[in-house]
mmCIF file with all atom_site columns, C-alpha atoms in Angstrom:
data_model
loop_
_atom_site.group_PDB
_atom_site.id
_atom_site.type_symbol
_atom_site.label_atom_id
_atom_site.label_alt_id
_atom_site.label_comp_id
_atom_site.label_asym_id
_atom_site.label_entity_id
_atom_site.label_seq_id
_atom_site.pdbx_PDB_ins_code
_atom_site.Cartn_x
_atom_site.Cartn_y
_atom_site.Cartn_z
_atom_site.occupancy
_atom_site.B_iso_or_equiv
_atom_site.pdbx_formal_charge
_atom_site.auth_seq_id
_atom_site.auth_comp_id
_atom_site.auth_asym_id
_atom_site.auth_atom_id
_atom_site.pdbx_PDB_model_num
ATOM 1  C CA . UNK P 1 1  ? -14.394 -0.411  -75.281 1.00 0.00 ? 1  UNK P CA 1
ATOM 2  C CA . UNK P 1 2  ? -15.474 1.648   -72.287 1.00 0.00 ? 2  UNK P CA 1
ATOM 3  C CA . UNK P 1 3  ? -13.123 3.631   -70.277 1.00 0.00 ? 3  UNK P CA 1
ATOM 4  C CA . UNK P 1 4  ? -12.215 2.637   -66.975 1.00 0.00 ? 4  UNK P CA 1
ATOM 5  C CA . UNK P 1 5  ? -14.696 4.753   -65.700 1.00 0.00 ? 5  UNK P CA 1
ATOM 6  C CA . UNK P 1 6  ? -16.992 5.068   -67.798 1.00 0.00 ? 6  UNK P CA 1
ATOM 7  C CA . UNK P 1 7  ? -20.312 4.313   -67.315 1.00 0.00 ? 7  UNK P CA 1
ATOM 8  C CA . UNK P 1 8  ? -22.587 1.358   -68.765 1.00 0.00 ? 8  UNK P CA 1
ATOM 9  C CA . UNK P 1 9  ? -26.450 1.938   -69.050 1.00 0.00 ? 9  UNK P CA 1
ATOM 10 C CA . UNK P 1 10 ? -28.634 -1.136  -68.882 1.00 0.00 ? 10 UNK P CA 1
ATOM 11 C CA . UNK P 1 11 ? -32.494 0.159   -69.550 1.00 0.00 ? 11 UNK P CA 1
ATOM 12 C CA . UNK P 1 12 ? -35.351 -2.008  -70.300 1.00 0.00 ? 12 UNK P CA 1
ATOM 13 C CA . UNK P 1 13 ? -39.097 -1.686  -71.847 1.00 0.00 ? 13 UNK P CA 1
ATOM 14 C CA . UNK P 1 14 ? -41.911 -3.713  -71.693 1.00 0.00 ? 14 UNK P CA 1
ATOM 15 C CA . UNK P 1 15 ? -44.625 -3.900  -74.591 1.00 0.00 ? 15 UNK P CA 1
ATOM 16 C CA . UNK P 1 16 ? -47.255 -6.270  -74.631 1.00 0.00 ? 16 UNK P CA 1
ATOM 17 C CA . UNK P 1 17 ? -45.384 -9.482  -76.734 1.00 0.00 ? 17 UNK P CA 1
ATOM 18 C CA . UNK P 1 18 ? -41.925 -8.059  -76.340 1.00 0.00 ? 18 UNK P CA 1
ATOM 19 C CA . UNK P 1 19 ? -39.470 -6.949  -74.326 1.00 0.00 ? 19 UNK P CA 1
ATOM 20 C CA . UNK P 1 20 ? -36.691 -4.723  -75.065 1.00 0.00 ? 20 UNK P CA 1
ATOM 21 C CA . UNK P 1 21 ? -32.994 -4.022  -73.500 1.00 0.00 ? 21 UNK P CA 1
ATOM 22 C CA . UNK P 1 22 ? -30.647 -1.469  -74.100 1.00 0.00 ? 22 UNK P CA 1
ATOM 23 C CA . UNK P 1 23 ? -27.082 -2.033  -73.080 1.00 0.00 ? 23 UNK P CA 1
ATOM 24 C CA . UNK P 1 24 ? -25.140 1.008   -73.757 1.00 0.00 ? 24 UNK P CA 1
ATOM 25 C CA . UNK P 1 25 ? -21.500 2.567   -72.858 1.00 0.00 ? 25 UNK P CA 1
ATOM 26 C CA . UNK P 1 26 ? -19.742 5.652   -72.786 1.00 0.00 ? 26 UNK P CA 1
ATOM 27 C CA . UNK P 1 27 ? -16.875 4.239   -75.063 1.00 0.00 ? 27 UNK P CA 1
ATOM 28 C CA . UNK P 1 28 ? -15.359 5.771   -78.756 1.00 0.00 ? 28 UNK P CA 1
ATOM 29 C CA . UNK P 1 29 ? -18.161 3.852   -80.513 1.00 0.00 ? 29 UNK P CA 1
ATOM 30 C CA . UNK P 1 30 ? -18.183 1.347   -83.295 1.00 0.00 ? 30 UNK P CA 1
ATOM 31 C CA . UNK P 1 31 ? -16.878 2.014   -86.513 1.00 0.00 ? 31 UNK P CA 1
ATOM 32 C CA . UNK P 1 32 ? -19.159 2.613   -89.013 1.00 0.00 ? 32 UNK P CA 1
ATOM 33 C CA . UNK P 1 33 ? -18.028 -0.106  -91.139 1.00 0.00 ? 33 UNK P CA 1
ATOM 34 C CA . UNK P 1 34 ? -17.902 -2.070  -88.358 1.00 0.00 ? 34 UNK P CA 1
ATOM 35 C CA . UNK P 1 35 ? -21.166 -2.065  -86.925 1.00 0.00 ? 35 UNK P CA 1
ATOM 36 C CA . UNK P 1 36 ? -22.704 -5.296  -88.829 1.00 0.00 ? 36 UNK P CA 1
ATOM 37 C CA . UNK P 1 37 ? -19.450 -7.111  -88.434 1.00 0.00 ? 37 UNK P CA 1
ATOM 38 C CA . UNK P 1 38 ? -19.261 -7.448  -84.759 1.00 0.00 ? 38 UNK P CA 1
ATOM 39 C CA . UNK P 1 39 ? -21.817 -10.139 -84.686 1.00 0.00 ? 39 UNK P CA 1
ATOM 40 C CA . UNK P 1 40 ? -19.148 -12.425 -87.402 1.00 0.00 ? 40 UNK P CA 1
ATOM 41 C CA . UNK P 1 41 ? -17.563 -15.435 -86.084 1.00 0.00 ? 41 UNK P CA 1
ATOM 42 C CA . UNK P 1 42 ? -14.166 -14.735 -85.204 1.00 0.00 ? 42 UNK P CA 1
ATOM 43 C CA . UNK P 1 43 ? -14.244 -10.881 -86.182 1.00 0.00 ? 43 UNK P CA 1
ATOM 44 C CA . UNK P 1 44 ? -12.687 -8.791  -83.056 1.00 0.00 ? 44 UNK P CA 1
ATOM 45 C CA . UNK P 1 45 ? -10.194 -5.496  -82.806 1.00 0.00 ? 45 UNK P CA 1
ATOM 46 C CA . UNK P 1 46 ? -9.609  -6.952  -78.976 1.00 0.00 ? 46 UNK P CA 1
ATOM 47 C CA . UNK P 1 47 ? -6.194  -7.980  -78.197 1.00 0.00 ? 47 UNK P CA 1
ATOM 48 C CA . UNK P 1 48 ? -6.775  -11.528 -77.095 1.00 0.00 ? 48 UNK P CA 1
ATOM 49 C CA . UNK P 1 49 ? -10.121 -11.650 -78.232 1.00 0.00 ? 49 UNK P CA 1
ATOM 50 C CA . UNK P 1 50 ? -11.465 -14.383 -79.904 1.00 0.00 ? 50 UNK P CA 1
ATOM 51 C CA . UNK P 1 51 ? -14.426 -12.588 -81.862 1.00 0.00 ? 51 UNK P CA 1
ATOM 52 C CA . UNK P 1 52 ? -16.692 -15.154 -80.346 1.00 0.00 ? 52 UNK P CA 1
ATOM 53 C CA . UNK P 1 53 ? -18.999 -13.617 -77.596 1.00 0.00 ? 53 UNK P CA 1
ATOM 54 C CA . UNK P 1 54 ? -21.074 -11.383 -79.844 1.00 0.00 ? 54 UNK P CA 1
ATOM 55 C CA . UNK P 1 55 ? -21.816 -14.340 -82.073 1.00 0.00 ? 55 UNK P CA 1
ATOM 56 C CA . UNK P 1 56 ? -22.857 -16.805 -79.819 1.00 0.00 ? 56 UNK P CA 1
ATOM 57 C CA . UNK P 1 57 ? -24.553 -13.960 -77.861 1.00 0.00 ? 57 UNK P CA 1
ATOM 58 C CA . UNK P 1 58 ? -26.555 -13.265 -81.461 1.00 0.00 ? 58 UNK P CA 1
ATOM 59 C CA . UNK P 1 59 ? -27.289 -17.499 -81.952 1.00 0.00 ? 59 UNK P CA 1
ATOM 60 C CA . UNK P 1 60 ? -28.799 -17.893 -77.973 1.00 0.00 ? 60 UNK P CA 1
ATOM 61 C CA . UNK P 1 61 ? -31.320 -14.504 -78.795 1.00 0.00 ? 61 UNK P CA 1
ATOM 62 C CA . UNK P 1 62 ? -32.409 -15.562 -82.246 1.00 0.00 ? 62 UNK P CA 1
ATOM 63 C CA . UNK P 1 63 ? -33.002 -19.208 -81.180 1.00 0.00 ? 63 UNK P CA 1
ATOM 64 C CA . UNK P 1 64 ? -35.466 -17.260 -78.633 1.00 0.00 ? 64 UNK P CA 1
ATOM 65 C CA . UNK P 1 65 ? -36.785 -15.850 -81.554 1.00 0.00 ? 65 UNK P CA 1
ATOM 66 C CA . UNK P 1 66 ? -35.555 -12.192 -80.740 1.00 0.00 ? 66 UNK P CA 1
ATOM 67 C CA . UNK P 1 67 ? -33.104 -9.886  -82.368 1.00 0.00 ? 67 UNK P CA 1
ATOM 68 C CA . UNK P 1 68 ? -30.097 -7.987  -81.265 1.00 0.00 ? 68 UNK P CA 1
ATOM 69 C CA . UNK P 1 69 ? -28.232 -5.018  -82.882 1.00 0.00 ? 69 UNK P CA 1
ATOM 70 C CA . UNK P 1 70 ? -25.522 -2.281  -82.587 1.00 0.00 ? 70 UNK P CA 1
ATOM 71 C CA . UNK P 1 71 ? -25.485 1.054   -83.135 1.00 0.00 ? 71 UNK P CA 1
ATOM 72 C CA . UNK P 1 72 ? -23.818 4.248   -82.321 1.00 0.00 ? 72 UNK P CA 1
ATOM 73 C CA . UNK P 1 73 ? -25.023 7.131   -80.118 1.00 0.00 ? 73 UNK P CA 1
ATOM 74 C CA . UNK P 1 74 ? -25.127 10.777  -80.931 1.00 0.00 ? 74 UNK P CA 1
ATOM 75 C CA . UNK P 1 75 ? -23.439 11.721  -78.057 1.00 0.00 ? 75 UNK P CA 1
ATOM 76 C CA . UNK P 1 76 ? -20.821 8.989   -78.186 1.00 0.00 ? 76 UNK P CA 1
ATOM 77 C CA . UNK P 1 77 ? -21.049 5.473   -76.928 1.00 0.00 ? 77 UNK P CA 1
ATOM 78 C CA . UNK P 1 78 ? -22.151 2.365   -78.250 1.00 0.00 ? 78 UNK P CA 1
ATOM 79 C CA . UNK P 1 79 ? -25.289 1.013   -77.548 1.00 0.00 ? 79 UNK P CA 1
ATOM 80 C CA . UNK P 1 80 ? -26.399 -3.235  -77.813 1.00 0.00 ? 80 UNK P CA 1
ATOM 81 C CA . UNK P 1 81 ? -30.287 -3.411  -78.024 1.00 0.00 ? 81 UNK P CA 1
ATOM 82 C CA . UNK P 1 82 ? -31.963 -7.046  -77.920 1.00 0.00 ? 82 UNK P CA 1
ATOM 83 C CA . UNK P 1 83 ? -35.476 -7.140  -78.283 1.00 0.00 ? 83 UNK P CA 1
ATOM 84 C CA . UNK P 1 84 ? -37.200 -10.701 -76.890 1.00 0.00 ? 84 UNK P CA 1
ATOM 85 C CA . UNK P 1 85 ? -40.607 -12.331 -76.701 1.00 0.00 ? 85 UNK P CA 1
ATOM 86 C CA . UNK P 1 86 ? -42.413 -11.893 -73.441 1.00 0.00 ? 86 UNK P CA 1
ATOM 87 C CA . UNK P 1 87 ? -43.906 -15.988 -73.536 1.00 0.00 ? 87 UNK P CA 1
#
């Protein structure tokens, strides 16, 4: 969870078969414990939330044969990084 203010990076690369983008915010971070849980059906520390978005998010990238993950920054944050295909 960002703060209000805080601010959201969105940075892409290009390689020669892939693509990769970075989505990252200037929130608390992920728990550790967390990190390979967020992508579980129904798994979500949101009030209201239904713990759905990051798995259907996961199912649309890997049926375009790409990959997504989450990690934590060193200087705080979260960070989203989906790597796709280019064809």
């Amino acid at each position: 969870i960002s703060p209000y203010f805080g601010k959201i990076t969105i940075e892409r690369q290009t390689f020669q078969e892939e693509v990769l983008i970075k989505i990252s915010d200037q929130g608390p971070g992920i728990p550790f414990e967390d990190i390979q849980k967020v992508f579980n059906p129904f798994y979500s520390h949101r009030v209201g939330g239904t713990g759905l978005g990051l798995t259907i998010a996961k199912k649309i990238i890997l049926d375009h044969r790409g990959n997504i993950w989450a990690q934590n920054l060193p200087e705080g944050g979260a960070a989203f990084s989906i790597i796709l295909p280019r064809n």
